[in-house]
Coordinates of C-alpha atoms in Angstrom, one line a residue:
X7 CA 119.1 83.4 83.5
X8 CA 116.5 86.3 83.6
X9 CA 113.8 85.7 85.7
X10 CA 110.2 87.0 84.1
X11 CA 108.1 88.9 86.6
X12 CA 104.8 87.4 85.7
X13 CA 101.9 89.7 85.4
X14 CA 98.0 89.7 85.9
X15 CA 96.0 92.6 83.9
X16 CA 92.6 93.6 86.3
X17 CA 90.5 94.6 83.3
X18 CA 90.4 94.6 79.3
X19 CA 90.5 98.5 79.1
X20 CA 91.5 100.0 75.9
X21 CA 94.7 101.5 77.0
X22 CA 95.9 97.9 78.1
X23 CA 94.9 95.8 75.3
X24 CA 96.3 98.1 72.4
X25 CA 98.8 99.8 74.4
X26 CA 100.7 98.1 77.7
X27 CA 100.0 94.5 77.4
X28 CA 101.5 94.5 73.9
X29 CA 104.7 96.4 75.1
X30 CA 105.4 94.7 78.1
X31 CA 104.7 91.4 76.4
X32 CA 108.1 92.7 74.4
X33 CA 109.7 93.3 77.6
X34 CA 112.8 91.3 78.5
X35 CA 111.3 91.1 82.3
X36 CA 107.7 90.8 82.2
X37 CA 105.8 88.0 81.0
X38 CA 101.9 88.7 81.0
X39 CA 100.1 85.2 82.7
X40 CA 96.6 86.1 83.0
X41 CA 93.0 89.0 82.6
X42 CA 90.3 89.8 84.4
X43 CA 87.5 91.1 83.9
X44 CA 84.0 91.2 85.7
X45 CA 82.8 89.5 82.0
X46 CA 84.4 86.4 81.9
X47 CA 83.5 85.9 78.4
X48 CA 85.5 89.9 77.6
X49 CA 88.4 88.4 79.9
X50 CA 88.6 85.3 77.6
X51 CA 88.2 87.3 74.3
X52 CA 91.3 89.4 75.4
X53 CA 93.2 86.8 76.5
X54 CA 92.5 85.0 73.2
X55 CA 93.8 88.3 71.0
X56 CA 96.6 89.0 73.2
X57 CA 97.7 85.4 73.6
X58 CA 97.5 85.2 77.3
X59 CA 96.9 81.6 79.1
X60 CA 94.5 82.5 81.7
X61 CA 91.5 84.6 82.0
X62 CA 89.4 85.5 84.8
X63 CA 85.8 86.7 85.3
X64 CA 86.4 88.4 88.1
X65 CA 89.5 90.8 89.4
X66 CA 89.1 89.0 92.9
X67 CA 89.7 85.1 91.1
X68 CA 93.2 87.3 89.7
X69 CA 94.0 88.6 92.9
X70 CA 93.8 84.8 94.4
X71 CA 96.3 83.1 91.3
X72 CA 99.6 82.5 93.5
X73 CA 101.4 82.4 90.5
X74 CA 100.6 86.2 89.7
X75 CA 103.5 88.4 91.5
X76 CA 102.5 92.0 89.9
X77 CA 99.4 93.6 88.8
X78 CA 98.6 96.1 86.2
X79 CA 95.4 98.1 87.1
X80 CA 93.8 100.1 84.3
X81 CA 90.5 100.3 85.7
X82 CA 88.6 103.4 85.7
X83 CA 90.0 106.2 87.9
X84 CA 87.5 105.7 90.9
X85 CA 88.8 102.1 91.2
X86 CA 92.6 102.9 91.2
X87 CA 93.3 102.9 95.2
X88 CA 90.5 100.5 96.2
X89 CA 91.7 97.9 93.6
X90 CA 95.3 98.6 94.4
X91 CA 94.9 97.8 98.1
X92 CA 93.8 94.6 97.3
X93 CA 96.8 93.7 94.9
X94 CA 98.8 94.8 97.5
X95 CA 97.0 93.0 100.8
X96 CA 97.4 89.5 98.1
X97 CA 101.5 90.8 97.7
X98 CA 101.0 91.4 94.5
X99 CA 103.3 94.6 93.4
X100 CA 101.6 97.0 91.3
X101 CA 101.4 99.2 88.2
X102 CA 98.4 101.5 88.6
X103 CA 97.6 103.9 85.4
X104 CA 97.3 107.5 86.2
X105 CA 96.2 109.1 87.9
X106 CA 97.1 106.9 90.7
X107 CA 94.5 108.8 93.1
X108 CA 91.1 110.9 93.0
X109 CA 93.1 113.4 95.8
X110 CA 95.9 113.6 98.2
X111 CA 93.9 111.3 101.1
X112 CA 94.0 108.3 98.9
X113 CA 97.5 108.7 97.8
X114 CA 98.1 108.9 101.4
X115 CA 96.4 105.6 102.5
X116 CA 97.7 104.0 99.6
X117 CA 101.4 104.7 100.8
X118 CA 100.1 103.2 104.5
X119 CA 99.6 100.1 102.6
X120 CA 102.2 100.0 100.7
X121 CA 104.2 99.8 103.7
X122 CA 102.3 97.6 105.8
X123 CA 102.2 95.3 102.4
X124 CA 106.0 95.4 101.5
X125 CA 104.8 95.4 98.1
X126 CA 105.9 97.9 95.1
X127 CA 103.3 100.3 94.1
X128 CA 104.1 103.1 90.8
X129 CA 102.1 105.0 88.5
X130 CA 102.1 104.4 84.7
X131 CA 103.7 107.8 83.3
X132 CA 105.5 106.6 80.5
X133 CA 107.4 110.2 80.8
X134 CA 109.6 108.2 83.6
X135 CA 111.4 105.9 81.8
X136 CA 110.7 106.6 78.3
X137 CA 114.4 107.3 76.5
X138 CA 113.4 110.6 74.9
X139 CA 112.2 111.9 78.2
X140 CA 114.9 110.4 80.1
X141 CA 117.3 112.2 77.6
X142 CA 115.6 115.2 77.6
X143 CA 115.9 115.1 81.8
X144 CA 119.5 114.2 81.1
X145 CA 119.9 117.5 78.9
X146 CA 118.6 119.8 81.2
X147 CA 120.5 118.0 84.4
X148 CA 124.1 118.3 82.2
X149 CA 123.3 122.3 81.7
X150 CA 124.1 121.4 77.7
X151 CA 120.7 123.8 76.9
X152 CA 120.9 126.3 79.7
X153 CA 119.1 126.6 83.2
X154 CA 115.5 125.3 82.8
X155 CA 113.5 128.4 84.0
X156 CA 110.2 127.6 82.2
X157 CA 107.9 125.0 80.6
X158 CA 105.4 125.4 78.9
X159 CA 102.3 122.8 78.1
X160 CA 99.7 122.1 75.9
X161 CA 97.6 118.3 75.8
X162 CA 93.8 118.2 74.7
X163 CA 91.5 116.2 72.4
X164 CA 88.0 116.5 71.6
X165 CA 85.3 113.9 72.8
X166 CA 81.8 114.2 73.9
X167 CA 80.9 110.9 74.1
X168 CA 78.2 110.5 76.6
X169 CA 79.2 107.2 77.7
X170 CA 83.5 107.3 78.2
X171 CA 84.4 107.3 81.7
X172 CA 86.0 110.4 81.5
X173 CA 82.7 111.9 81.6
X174 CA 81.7 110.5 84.6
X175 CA 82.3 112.6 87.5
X176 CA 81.8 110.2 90.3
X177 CA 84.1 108.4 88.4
X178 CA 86.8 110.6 88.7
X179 CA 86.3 112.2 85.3
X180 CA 87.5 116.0 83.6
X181 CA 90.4 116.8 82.0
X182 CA 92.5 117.6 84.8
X183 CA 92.8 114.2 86.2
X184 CA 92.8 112.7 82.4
X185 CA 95.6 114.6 80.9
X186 CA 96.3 117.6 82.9
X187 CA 98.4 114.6 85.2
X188 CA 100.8 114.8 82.4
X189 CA 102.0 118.3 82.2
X190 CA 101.8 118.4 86.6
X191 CA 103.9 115.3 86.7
X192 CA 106.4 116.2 84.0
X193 CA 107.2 119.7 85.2
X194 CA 107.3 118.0 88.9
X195 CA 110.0 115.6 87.3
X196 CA 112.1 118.1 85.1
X197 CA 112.4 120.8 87.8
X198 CA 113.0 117.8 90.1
X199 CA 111.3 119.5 93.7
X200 CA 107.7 120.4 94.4
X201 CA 105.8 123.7 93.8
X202 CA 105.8 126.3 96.0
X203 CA 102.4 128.2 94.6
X204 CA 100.2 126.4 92.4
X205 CA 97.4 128.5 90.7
X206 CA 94.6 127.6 88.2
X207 CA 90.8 128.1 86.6
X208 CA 88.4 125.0 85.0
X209 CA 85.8 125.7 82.7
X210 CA 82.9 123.2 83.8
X211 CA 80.4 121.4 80.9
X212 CA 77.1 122.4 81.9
X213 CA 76.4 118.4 81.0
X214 CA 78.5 116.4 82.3
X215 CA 79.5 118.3 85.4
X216 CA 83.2 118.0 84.8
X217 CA 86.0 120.0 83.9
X218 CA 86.5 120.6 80.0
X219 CA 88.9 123.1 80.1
X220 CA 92.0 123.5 82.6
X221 CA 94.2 125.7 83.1
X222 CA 97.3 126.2 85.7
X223 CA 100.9 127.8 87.2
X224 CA 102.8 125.9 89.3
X225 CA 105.9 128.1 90.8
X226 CA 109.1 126.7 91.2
X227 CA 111.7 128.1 93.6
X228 CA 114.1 127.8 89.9
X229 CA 111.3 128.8 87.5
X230 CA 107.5 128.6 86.0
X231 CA 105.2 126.1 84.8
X232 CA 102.2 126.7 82.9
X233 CA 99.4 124.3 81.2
X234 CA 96.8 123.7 79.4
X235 CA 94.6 120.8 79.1
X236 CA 91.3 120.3 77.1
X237 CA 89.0 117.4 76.3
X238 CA 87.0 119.5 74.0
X239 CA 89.1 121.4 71.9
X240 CA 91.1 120.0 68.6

C-alpha cells in the first residue's frame, strides 16, 4: 500500500492556497495534514477552505507536529533559507518556492544543513517535472528537433501595487528573482551544464528601489541564452 508523505504548509500565501495545496492534495503521495500562519485565525480560515485538519498560529507550533515529515515553504523570498533551516534542524524535508535563495551564500549554507540534517531540500520549479517540459527535455536529449544551440525567453506582467512583496527590496523583491528564476533555471536544465559567461542590465524603479526590467545572456559551451523579464510591462 502507498504510503502518503504527510505535509505541513508554513503560510497561507496565494500561490499555495490556489495553486500547490490543491494539486498536491490530488497527488497519489502527498496528503496535506496541517497550515501555519503567524494569524491563527488566517491559518484556520485556510485550513477550513482547503479542508485541512490542523492549523497553526504560528510556523514554529508546525515545525514541532511529529506527525508532519515534509514542509512546503511559500513564504516571502527573505524567509526562504532561514525558515528552511528550521524544517530541516526538526527533519522535516522540504519544498521551498523559488527562488530558493536571495544569493549564492545562502544557497551555500542551506546545502551545509541539508547535509548535517539528512533531510531533502528542492525548489518549486514546476519546469522539472511537469510532462510538457519533461517532453520537451526528452526532444531535445533524443536529437528528434536538431542540436539546441539557442533559447530564447520572454516572462513579464504588470503590477505596481505598493504593497506586494515583490516590491519590497529587503524582501528580496524585482523581477529578476520573481520571474527572471524561470528562464535562468530552464536554460540551466535544457542545456544541462552551467554557464560559462553570464551578462546582463536592470532598469531600477525610481520608487520602489528594485529591478523592473531585466535583461541577460548566459553562454553555453553548446549555445546562447537570452531573457527578458518585466514586472511592468503587459
Amino acid at each position: 500500500m502507498n504510503k502518503k508523505v504527510k505535509w505541513g504548509v508554513l503560510g497561507a500565501a496565494s500561490i499555495a492556497t490556489r495553486k500547490v495545496i490543491p494539486g498536491m492534495q490530488k497527488g497519489e503521495w502527498s496528503e496535506i495534514v496541517g497550515i501555519a500562519s503567524r494569524d491563527l485565525a488566517k491559518a484556520q480560515k485556510a485550513a477550513r477552505e482547503s479542508g485541512i485538519a490542523k492549523a497553526y498560529g504560528s510556523y514554529e507550533e508546525l515545525l514541532r507536529d511529529s506527525e508532519i515529515e515534509a514542509v512546503y515553504n511559500p513564504l516571502p523570498n527573505h524567509l526562504h533559507v532561514p525558515w528552511s533551516i528550521k524544517a530541516a534542524e526538526a527533519g522535516k524535508h522540504v519544498l521551498c518556492e523559488k527562488p530558493i535563495a536571495l544569493d549564492a551564500a545562502e544557497v551555500v549554507e542551506l546545502i551545509r544543513v541539508r547535509d548535517r540534517t539528512g533531510v531533502k531540500i528542492g525548489e518549486a520549479f514546476m519546469v522539472k517535472t511537469h510532462p510538457q517540459w519533461l517532453r520537451v527535455r526528452e526532444l531535445i536529449r533524443s536529437g528528434k528537433i536538431g542540436e539546441l544551440k539557442a533559447i530564447i525567453t520572454v516572462f513579464s506582467y504588470f503590477n505596481r501595487d505598493v504593497n506586494n512583496v515583490r516590491h519590497k527590496m529587503e524582501w528580496g523583491g524585482g523581477g529578476l528573482l520573481d520571474i527572471g528564476s524561470y528562464p535562468i533555471t530552464l536554460s540551466r536544465w535544457l542545456f544541462e551544464e552551467e554557464p560559462k559567461q553570464v551578462s546582463g542590465n536592470l532598469e531600477i524603479d525610481p520608487d520602489f528601489g528594485i529591478d523592473r526590467i531585466a535583461s541577460g545572456v548566459m553562454e553555453f559551451s553548446s549555445g546562447q541564452s537570452v531573457f527578458c523579464c518585466g514586472t511592468q510591462t503587459n
